[in-house]
Coordinates of C-alpha atoms and ligand atoms in Angstrom, one line a residue:
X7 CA 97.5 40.2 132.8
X8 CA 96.6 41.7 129.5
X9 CA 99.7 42.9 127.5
X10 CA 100.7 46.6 127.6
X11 CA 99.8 47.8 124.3
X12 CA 95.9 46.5 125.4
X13 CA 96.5 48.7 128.4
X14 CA 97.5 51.9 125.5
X15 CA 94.4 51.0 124.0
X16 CA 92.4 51.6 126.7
X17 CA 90.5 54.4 128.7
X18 CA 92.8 53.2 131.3
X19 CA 95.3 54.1 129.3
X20 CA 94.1 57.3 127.7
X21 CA 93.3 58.9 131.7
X22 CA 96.8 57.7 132.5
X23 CA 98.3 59.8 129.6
X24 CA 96.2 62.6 130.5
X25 CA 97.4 62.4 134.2
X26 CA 101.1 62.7 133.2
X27 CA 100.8 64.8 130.2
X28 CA 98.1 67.4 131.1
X29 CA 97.5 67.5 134.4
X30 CA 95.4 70.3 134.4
X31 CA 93.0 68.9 132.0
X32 CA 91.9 66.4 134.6
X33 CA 89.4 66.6 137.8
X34 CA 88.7 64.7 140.0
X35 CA 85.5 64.9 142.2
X36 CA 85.8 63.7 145.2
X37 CA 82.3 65.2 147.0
X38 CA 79.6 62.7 147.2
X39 CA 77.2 63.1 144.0
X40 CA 74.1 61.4 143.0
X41 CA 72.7 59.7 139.9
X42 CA 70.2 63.8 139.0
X43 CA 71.4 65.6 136.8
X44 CA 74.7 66.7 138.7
X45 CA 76.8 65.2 136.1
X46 CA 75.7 67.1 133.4
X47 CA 74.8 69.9 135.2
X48 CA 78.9 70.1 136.2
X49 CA 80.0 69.8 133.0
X50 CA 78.0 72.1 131.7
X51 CA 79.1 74.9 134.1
X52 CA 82.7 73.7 133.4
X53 CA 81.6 74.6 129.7
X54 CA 80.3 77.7 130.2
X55 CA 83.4 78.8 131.8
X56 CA 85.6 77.4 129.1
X57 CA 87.2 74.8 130.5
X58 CA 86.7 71.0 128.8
X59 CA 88.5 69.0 131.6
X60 CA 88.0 64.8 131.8
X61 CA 86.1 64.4 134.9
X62 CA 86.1 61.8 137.4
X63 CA 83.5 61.4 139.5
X64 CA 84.9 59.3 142.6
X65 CA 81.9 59.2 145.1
X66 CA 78.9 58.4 143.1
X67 CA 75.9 57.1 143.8
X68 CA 77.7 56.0 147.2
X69 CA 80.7 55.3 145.6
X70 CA 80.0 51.4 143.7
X71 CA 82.2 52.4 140.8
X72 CA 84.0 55.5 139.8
X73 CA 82.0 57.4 136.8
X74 CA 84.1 59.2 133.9
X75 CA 82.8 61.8 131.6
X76 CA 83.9 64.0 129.2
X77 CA 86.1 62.3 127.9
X78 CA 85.9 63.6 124.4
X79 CA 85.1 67.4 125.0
X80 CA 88.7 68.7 124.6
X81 CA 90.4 69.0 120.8
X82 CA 94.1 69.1 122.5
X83 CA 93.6 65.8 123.7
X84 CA 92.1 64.3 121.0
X85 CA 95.4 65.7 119.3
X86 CA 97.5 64.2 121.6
X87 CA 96.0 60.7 121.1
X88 CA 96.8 61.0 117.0
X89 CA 99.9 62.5 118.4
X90 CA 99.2 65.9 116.5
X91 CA 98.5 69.4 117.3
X92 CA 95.0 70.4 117.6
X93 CA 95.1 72.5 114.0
X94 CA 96.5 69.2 112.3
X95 CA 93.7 67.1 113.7
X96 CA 91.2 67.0 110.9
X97 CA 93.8 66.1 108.8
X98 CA 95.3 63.4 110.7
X99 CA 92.0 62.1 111.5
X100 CA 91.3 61.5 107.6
X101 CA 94.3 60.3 107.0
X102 CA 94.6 57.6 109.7
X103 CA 91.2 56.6 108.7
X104 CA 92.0 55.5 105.7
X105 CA 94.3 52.9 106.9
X106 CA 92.6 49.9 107.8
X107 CA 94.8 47.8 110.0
X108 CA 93.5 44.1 110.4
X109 CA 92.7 43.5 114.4
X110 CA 94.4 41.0 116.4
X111 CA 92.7 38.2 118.8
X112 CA 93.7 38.7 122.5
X113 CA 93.2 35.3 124.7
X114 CA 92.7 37.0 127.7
X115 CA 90.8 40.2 128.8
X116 CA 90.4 42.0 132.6
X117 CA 86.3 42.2 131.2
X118 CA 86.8 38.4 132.5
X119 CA 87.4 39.1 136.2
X120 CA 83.4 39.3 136.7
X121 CA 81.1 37.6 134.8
X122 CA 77.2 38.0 135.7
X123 CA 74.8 35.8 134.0
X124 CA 70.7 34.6 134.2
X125 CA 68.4 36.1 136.6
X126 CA 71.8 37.6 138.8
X127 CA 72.1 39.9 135.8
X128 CA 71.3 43.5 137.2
X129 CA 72.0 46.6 135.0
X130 CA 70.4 49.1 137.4
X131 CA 73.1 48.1 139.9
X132 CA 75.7 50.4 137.5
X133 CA 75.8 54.4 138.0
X134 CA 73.9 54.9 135.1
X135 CA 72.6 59.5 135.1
X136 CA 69.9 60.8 134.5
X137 CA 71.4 63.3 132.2
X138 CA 68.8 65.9 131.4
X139 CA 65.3 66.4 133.4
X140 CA 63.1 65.6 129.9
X141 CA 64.9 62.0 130.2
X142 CA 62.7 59.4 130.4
X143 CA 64.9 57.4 132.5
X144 CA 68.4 56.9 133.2
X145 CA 70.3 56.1 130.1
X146 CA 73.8 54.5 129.1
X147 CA 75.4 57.2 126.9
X148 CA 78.7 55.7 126.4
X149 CA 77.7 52.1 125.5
X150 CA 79.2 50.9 121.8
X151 CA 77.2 48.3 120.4
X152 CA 78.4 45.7 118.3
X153 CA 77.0 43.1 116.0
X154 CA 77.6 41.2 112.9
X155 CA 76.2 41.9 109.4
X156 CA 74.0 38.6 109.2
X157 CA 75.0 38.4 105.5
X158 CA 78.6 39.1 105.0
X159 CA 79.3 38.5 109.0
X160 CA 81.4 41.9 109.1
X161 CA 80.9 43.6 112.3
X162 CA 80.4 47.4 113.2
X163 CA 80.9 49.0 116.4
X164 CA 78.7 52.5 116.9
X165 CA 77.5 54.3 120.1
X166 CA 73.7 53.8 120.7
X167 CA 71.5 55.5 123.6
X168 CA 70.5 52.9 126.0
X169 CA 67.2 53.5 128.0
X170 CA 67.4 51.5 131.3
X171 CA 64.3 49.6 131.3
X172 CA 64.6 47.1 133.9
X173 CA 67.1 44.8 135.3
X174 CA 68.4 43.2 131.7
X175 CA 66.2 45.4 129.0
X176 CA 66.9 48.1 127.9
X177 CA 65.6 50.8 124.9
X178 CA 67.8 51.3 122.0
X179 CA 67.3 53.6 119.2
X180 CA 69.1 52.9 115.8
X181 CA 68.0 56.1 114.4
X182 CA 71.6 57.3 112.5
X183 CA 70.4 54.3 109.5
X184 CA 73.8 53.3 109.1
X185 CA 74.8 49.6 109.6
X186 CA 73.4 48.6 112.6
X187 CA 70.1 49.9 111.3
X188 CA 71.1 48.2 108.3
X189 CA 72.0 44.7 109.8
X190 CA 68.7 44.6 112.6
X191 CA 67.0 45.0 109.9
X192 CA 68.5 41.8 107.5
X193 CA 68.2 39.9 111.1
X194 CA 64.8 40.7 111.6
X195 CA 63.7 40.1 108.2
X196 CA 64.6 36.2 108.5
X197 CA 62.6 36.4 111.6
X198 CA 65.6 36.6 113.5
X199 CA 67.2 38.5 117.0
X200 CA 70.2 40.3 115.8
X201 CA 72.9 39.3 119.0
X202 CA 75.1 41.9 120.2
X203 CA 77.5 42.9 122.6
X204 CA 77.3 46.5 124.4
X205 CA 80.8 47.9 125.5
X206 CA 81.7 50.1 128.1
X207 CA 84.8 52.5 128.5
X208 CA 86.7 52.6 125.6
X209 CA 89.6 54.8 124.2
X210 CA 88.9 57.9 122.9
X211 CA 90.2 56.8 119.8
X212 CA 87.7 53.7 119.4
X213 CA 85.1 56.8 119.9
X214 CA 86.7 58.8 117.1
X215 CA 86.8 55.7 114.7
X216 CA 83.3 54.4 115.7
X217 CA 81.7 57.7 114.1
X218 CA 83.7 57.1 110.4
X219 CA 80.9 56.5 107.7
X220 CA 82.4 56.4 104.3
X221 CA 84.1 53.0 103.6
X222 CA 84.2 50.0 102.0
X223 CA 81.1 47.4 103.4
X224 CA 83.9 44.5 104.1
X225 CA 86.2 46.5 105.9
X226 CA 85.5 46.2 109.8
X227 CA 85.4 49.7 111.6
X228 CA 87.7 48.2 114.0
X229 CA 90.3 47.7 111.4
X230 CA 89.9 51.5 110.6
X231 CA 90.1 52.2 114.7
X232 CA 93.7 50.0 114.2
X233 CA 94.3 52.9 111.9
X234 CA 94.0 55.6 114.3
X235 CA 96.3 53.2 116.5
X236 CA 98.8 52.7 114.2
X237 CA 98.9 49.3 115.0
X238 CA 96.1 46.4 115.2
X239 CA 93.6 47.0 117.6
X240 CA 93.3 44.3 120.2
X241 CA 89.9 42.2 120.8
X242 CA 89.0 39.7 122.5
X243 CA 86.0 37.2 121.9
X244 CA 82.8 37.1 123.5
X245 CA 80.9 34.2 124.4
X246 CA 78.0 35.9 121.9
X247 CA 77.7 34.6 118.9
X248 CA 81.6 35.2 119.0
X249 CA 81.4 38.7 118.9
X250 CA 85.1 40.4 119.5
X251 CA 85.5 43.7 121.5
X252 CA 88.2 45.5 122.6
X253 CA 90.2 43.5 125.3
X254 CA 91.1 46.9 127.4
X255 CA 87.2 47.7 127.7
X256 CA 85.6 48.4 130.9
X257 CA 82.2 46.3 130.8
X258 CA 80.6 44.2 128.2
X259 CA 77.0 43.5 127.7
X260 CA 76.1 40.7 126.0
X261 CA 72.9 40.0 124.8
X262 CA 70.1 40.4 121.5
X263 CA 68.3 43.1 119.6
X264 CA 65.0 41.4 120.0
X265 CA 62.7 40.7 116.6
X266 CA 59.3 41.9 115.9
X267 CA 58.9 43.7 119.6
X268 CA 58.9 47.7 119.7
X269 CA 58.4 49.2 122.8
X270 CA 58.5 53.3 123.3
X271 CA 61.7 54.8 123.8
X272 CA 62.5 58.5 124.8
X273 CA 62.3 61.1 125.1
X274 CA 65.7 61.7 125.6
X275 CA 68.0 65.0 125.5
X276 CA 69.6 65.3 122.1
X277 CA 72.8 66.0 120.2
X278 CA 70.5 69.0 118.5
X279 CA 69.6 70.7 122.3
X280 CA 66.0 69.4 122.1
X281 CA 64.0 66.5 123.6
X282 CA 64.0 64.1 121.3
X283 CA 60.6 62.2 121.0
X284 CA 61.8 60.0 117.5
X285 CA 63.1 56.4 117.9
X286 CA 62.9 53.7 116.3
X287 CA 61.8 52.0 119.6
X288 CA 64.0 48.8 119.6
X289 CA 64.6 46.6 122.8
X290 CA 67.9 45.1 123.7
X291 CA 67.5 42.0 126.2
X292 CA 70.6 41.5 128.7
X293 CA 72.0 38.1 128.9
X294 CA 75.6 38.0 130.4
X295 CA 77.8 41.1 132.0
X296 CA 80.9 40.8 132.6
X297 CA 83.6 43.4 133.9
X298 CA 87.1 44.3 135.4
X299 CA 87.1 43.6 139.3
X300 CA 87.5 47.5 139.5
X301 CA 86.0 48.6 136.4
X302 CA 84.8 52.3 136.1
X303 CA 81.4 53.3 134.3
X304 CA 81.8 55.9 131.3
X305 CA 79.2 58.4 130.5
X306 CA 78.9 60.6 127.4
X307 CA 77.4 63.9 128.5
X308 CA 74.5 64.1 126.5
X309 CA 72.4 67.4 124.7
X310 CA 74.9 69.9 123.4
X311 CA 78.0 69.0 125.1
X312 CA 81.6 69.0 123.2
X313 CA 81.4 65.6 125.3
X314 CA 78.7 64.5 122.4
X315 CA 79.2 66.5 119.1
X316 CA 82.8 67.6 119.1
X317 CA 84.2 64.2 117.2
X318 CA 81.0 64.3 114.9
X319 CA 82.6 67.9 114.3
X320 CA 85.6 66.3 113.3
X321 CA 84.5 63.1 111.8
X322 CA 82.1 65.1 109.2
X323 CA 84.6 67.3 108.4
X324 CA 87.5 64.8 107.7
X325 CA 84.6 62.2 105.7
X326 CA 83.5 65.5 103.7
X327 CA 86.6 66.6 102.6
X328 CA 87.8 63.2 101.9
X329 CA 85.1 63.3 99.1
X330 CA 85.1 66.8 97.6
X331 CA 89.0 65.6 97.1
X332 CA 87.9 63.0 94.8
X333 CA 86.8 65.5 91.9
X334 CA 87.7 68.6 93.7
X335 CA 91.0 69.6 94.3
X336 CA 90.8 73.4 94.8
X337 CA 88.2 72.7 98.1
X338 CA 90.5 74.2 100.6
X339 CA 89.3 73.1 104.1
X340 CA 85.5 72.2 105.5
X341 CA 84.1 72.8 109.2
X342 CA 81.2 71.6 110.4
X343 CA 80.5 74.0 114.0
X344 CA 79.7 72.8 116.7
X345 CA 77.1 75.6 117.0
X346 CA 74.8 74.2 114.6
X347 CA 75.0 70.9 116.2
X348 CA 77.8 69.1 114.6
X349 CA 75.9 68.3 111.7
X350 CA 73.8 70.1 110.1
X351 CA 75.9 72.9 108.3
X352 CA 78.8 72.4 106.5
X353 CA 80.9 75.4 105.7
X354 CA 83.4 74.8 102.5
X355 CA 86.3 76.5 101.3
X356 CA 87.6 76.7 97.9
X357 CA 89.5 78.4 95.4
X358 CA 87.2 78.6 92.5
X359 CA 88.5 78.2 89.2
X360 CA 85.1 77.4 87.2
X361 CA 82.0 78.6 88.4
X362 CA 79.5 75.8 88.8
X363 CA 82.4 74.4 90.9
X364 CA 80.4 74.8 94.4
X365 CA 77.3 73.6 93.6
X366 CA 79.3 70.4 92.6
X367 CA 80.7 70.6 96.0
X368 CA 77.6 71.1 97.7
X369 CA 76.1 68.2 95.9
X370 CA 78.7 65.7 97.0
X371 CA 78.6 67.1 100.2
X372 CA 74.8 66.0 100.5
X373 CA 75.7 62.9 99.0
X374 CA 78.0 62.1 101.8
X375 CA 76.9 62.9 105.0
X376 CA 72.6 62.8 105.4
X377 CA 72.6 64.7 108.7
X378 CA 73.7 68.3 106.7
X379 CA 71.2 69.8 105.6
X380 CA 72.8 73.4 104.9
X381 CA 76.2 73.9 103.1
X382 CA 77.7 77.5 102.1
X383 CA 81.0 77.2 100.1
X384 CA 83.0 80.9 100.2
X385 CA 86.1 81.7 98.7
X386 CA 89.7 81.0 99.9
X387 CA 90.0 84.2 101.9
X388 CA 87.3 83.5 103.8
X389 CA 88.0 81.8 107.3
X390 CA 85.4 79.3 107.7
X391 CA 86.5 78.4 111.2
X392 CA 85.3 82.6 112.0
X393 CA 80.9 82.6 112.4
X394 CA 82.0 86.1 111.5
X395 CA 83.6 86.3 108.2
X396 CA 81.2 83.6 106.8
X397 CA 78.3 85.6 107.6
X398 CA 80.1 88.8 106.1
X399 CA 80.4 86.8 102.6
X400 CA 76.8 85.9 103.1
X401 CA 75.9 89.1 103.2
X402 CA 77.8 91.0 100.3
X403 CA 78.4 87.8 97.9
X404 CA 75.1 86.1 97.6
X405 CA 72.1 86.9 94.6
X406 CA 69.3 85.3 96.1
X407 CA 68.4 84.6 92.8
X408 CA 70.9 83.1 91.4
X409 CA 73.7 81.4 94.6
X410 CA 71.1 80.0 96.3
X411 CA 70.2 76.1 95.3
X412 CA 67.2 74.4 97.4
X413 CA 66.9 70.1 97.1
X414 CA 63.5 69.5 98.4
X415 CA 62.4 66.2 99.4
X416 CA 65.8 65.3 100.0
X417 CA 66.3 62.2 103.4
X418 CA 67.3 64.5 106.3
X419 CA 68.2 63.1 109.7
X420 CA 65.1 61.2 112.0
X421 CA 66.3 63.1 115.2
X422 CA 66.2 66.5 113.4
X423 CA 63.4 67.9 114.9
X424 CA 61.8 70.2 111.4
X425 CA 62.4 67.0 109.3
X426 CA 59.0 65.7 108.2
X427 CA 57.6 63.4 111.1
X428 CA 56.8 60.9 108.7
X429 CA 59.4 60.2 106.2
X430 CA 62.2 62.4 107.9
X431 CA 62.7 64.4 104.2
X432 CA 63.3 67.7 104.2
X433 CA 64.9 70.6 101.9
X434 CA 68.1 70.8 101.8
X435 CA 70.0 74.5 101.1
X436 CA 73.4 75.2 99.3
X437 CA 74.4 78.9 99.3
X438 CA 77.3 79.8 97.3
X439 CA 79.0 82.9 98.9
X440 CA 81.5 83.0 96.4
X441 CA 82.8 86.0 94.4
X442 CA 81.4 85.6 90.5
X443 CA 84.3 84.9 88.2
X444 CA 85.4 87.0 85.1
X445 CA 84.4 90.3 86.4
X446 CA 85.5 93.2 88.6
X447 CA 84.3 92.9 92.2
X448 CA 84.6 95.0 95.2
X449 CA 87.9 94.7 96.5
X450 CA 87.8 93.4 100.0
X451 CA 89.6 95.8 102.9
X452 CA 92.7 94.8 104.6
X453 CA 94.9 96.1 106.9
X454 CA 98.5 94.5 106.1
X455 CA 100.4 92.5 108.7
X456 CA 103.1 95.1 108.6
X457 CA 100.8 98.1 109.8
X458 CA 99.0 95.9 112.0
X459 CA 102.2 94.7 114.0
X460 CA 103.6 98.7 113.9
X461 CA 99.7 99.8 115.3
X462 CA 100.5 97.1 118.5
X463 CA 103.5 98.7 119.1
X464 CA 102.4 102.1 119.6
X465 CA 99.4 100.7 122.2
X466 CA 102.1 98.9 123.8
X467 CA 104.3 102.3 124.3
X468 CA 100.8 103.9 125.1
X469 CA 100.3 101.1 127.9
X470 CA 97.6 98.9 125.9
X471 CA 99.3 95.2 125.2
X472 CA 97.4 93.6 123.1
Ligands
FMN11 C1 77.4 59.8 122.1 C2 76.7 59.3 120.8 C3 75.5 58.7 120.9 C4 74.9 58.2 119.8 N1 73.6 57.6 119.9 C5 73.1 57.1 118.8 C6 71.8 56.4 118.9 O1 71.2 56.3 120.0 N2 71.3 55.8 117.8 C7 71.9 55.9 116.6 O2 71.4 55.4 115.6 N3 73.1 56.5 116.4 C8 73.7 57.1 117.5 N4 74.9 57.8 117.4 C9 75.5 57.9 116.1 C10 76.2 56.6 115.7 O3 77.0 56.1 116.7 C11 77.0 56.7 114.4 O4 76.1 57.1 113.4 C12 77.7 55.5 114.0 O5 78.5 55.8 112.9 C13 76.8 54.3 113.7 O6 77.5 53.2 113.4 P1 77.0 52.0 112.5 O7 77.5 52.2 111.1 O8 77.7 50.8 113.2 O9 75.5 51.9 112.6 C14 75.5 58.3 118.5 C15 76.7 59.0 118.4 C16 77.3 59.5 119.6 C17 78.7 60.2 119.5

């Protein structure tokens, strides 16, 4: 039996808390549903009505394995997993991240309980969705793939889309450029398969973790998961290249990222609410599964969902303001909406004491994180969390002429679909919607909290309760 804190660790663990904690941010669907688009479809309507519930699909696909989704959609219970509130989360998240706690070797993981290997190897046998009806075939959303840096031999963990090919291939796009690009592509310049190991149902935590950008190259990103923890995170080895994953996973796919092949990939519903046509067309080649005797299948609800962009929300924000700190120390607060996909605008707030000071901050910000390609930096009384105010600065604090800074040719994100289909450049925008210093400016309209609290309690005695 694997010890209790592996259990803690795990999406086991993490519905369990949900279960006794907040009930009501659990369903469970027992009617019979297929591998269409139902799944998204669901969460989707459960969106639209503003409700971000985990869901468990009990009876899919004629009820082989239970399939969880959604996992990630809803900020209270990513909160609850730091052990925060939902308005301390950013800040916990950067914190935590920070802390890289070394990982500790398990003997024994309930992955073991099945192993599949050779020609018995079958991936089409797991509920894998069809998510959106541009797919090109069923994908696995939720699958974190692993592998080790075949120069220093530190390992990453990141979630890839999986494009279910056959029995033990499968597409996989390593589009984000960030280490796993990076290490496929030392592998494959020796001429050599870069081996891997593809794990799913993990902790919500792992998933947070997993999206952290800005560190040091020898520090494993499951050290800075441990972080999250607050306590080593515990792996177990794989018989792949010995690969570690996390003991409390779900499923594990071991296998290689082959050398030299392409083969085409996509199109697949994106993170930006497009089909995305843009891969980098890699193959992954099946070797061994093994799961739990009972394990469940987690999907990611691709396109727009909270499910898929809500921890890039928090993950850019935290890695953002963790640099503008460095050489900024007036920069307030950042947020990175969800509207505009998680990633491409960054919204800062600061309290300027020199002006010049937001184009700074608008330069590191590029710096940091490729995927924005807009920033506006406003003033401290400006809430950046309200699509509303920020747009009301726009309007009555920028000069075109002078606020409005343009980086052409700058390396914008391969899946964004106006980036250059060749090179993936683009022009990146920083708009400073911050009052000029030195000089008299409109005074901005308030209605004290005093007058506003006496103004409620008149509609309440009139019969309006606010
Ligand atoms: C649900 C989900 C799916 C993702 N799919 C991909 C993908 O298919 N390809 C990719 O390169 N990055 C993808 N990403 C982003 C990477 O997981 C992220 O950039 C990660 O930090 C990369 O880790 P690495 O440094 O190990 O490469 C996805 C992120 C999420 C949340």
């Amino acid at each position: 039996m694997p010890a209790a804190n592996v259990d803690q660790q795990s999406l086991r663990g993490f519905l369990r808390m949900v279960e006794q904690d907040f009930p009501d941010e659990i369903v469970r669907i027992r009617a019979p549903v297929g591998l269409g688009h139902e799944t998204t479809a669901l969460v989707f309507e459960l969106e639209r009505a503003g409700k971000r519930p985990v869901v468990l699909f009990e009876n899919v696909d004629g009820g082989k394995m239970p399939l969880v989704t959604n996992v990630a959609a809803n900020r209270g219970l990513l909160a609850a997993c730091l052990g925060v509130t939902p308005e301390d989360l950013p800040t916990a998240f950067r914190e935590r991240c920070q802390r890289y706690i070394p990982c500790e070797l398990v003997k024994e993981a309930a992955w073991n309980e099945v192993v599949i290997e050779g020609d018995d190897v079958d991936l089409t046998k797991l509920p894998v969705p069809l998510q959106f009806k541009v797919d090109a075939a069923p994908y696995i959303t939720g699958g974190q793939l692993s592998a080790r840096d075949p120069v220093s031999g530190v390992d990453t963990t990141g979630f890839h889309r999986f494009m279910l090919r056959g029995k033990n291939r499968l597409g996989v796009s390593l589009h984000s450029g960030r280490r796993m690009y990076e290490y496929y592509r030392r592998a494959e310049e020796k001429g050599e398969a870069l081996p891997a190991v593809i794990t799913i149902g993990i902790h919500p935590l792992h998933y947070m973790g997993s999206m952290v950008y800005a560190y040091p190259p020898n520090v494993r990103k499951f050290e800075i998961i441990g972080g999250l923890f607050g306590e080593p995170y515990r792996l177990a080895r794989t018989a792949t290249a010995e690969l570690e994953v996390p003991a409390g996973a779900e499923i594990v796919i071991e296998g290689e990222i082959l050398a030299g092949v392409r083969e085409p990939e996509g199109p697949f519903g994106e993170f930006t609410g497009y089909a995305s046509y843009r891969s980098t067309q890699n193959v992954f080649v099946a070797h061994r599964i093994r799961m739990r005797a009972d394990a469940m299948y987690h999907s990611v609800v691709s396109g727009m969902s909270r499910d898929h962009i809500q921890v890039s929300c928090i993950t850019r924000e935290g890695e953002i303001l963790n640099a503008l700190r460095r050489n900024l120390p007036n920069v307030r607060a950042v947020h990175v909406p969800h509207t505009t996909c998680g990633a491409f605008l960054a919204i800062i707030s600061m309290k300027k004491t020199a002006d010049g000071e937001p184009q700074m901050a608008m330069m590191a910000t590029f710096g940091t994180e490729l995927y924005t390609k807009q920033v506006i930096v406003v003033d401290d009384d400006v809430d950046i969390f309200d699509m509303n105010d920020v747009l009301w600065a726009v309007a009555t604090r920028v000069r075109a002429e002078k606020d409005i800074v343009l980086i052409p040719g700058a390396k914008g994100a391969v899946l964004d679909p106006i980036s250059d289909p060749e090179n993936f450049t683009l022009t990146k925008m920083g708009i400073d919607a911050t009052r000029p210093l030195g000089r008299d400016f409109a005074e901005r309209l308030v209605i004290e909290e005093a007058d506003r609290a006496r103004a409620r309690a008149i509609l309440a005695q009139a019969g309006i309760n606010l």
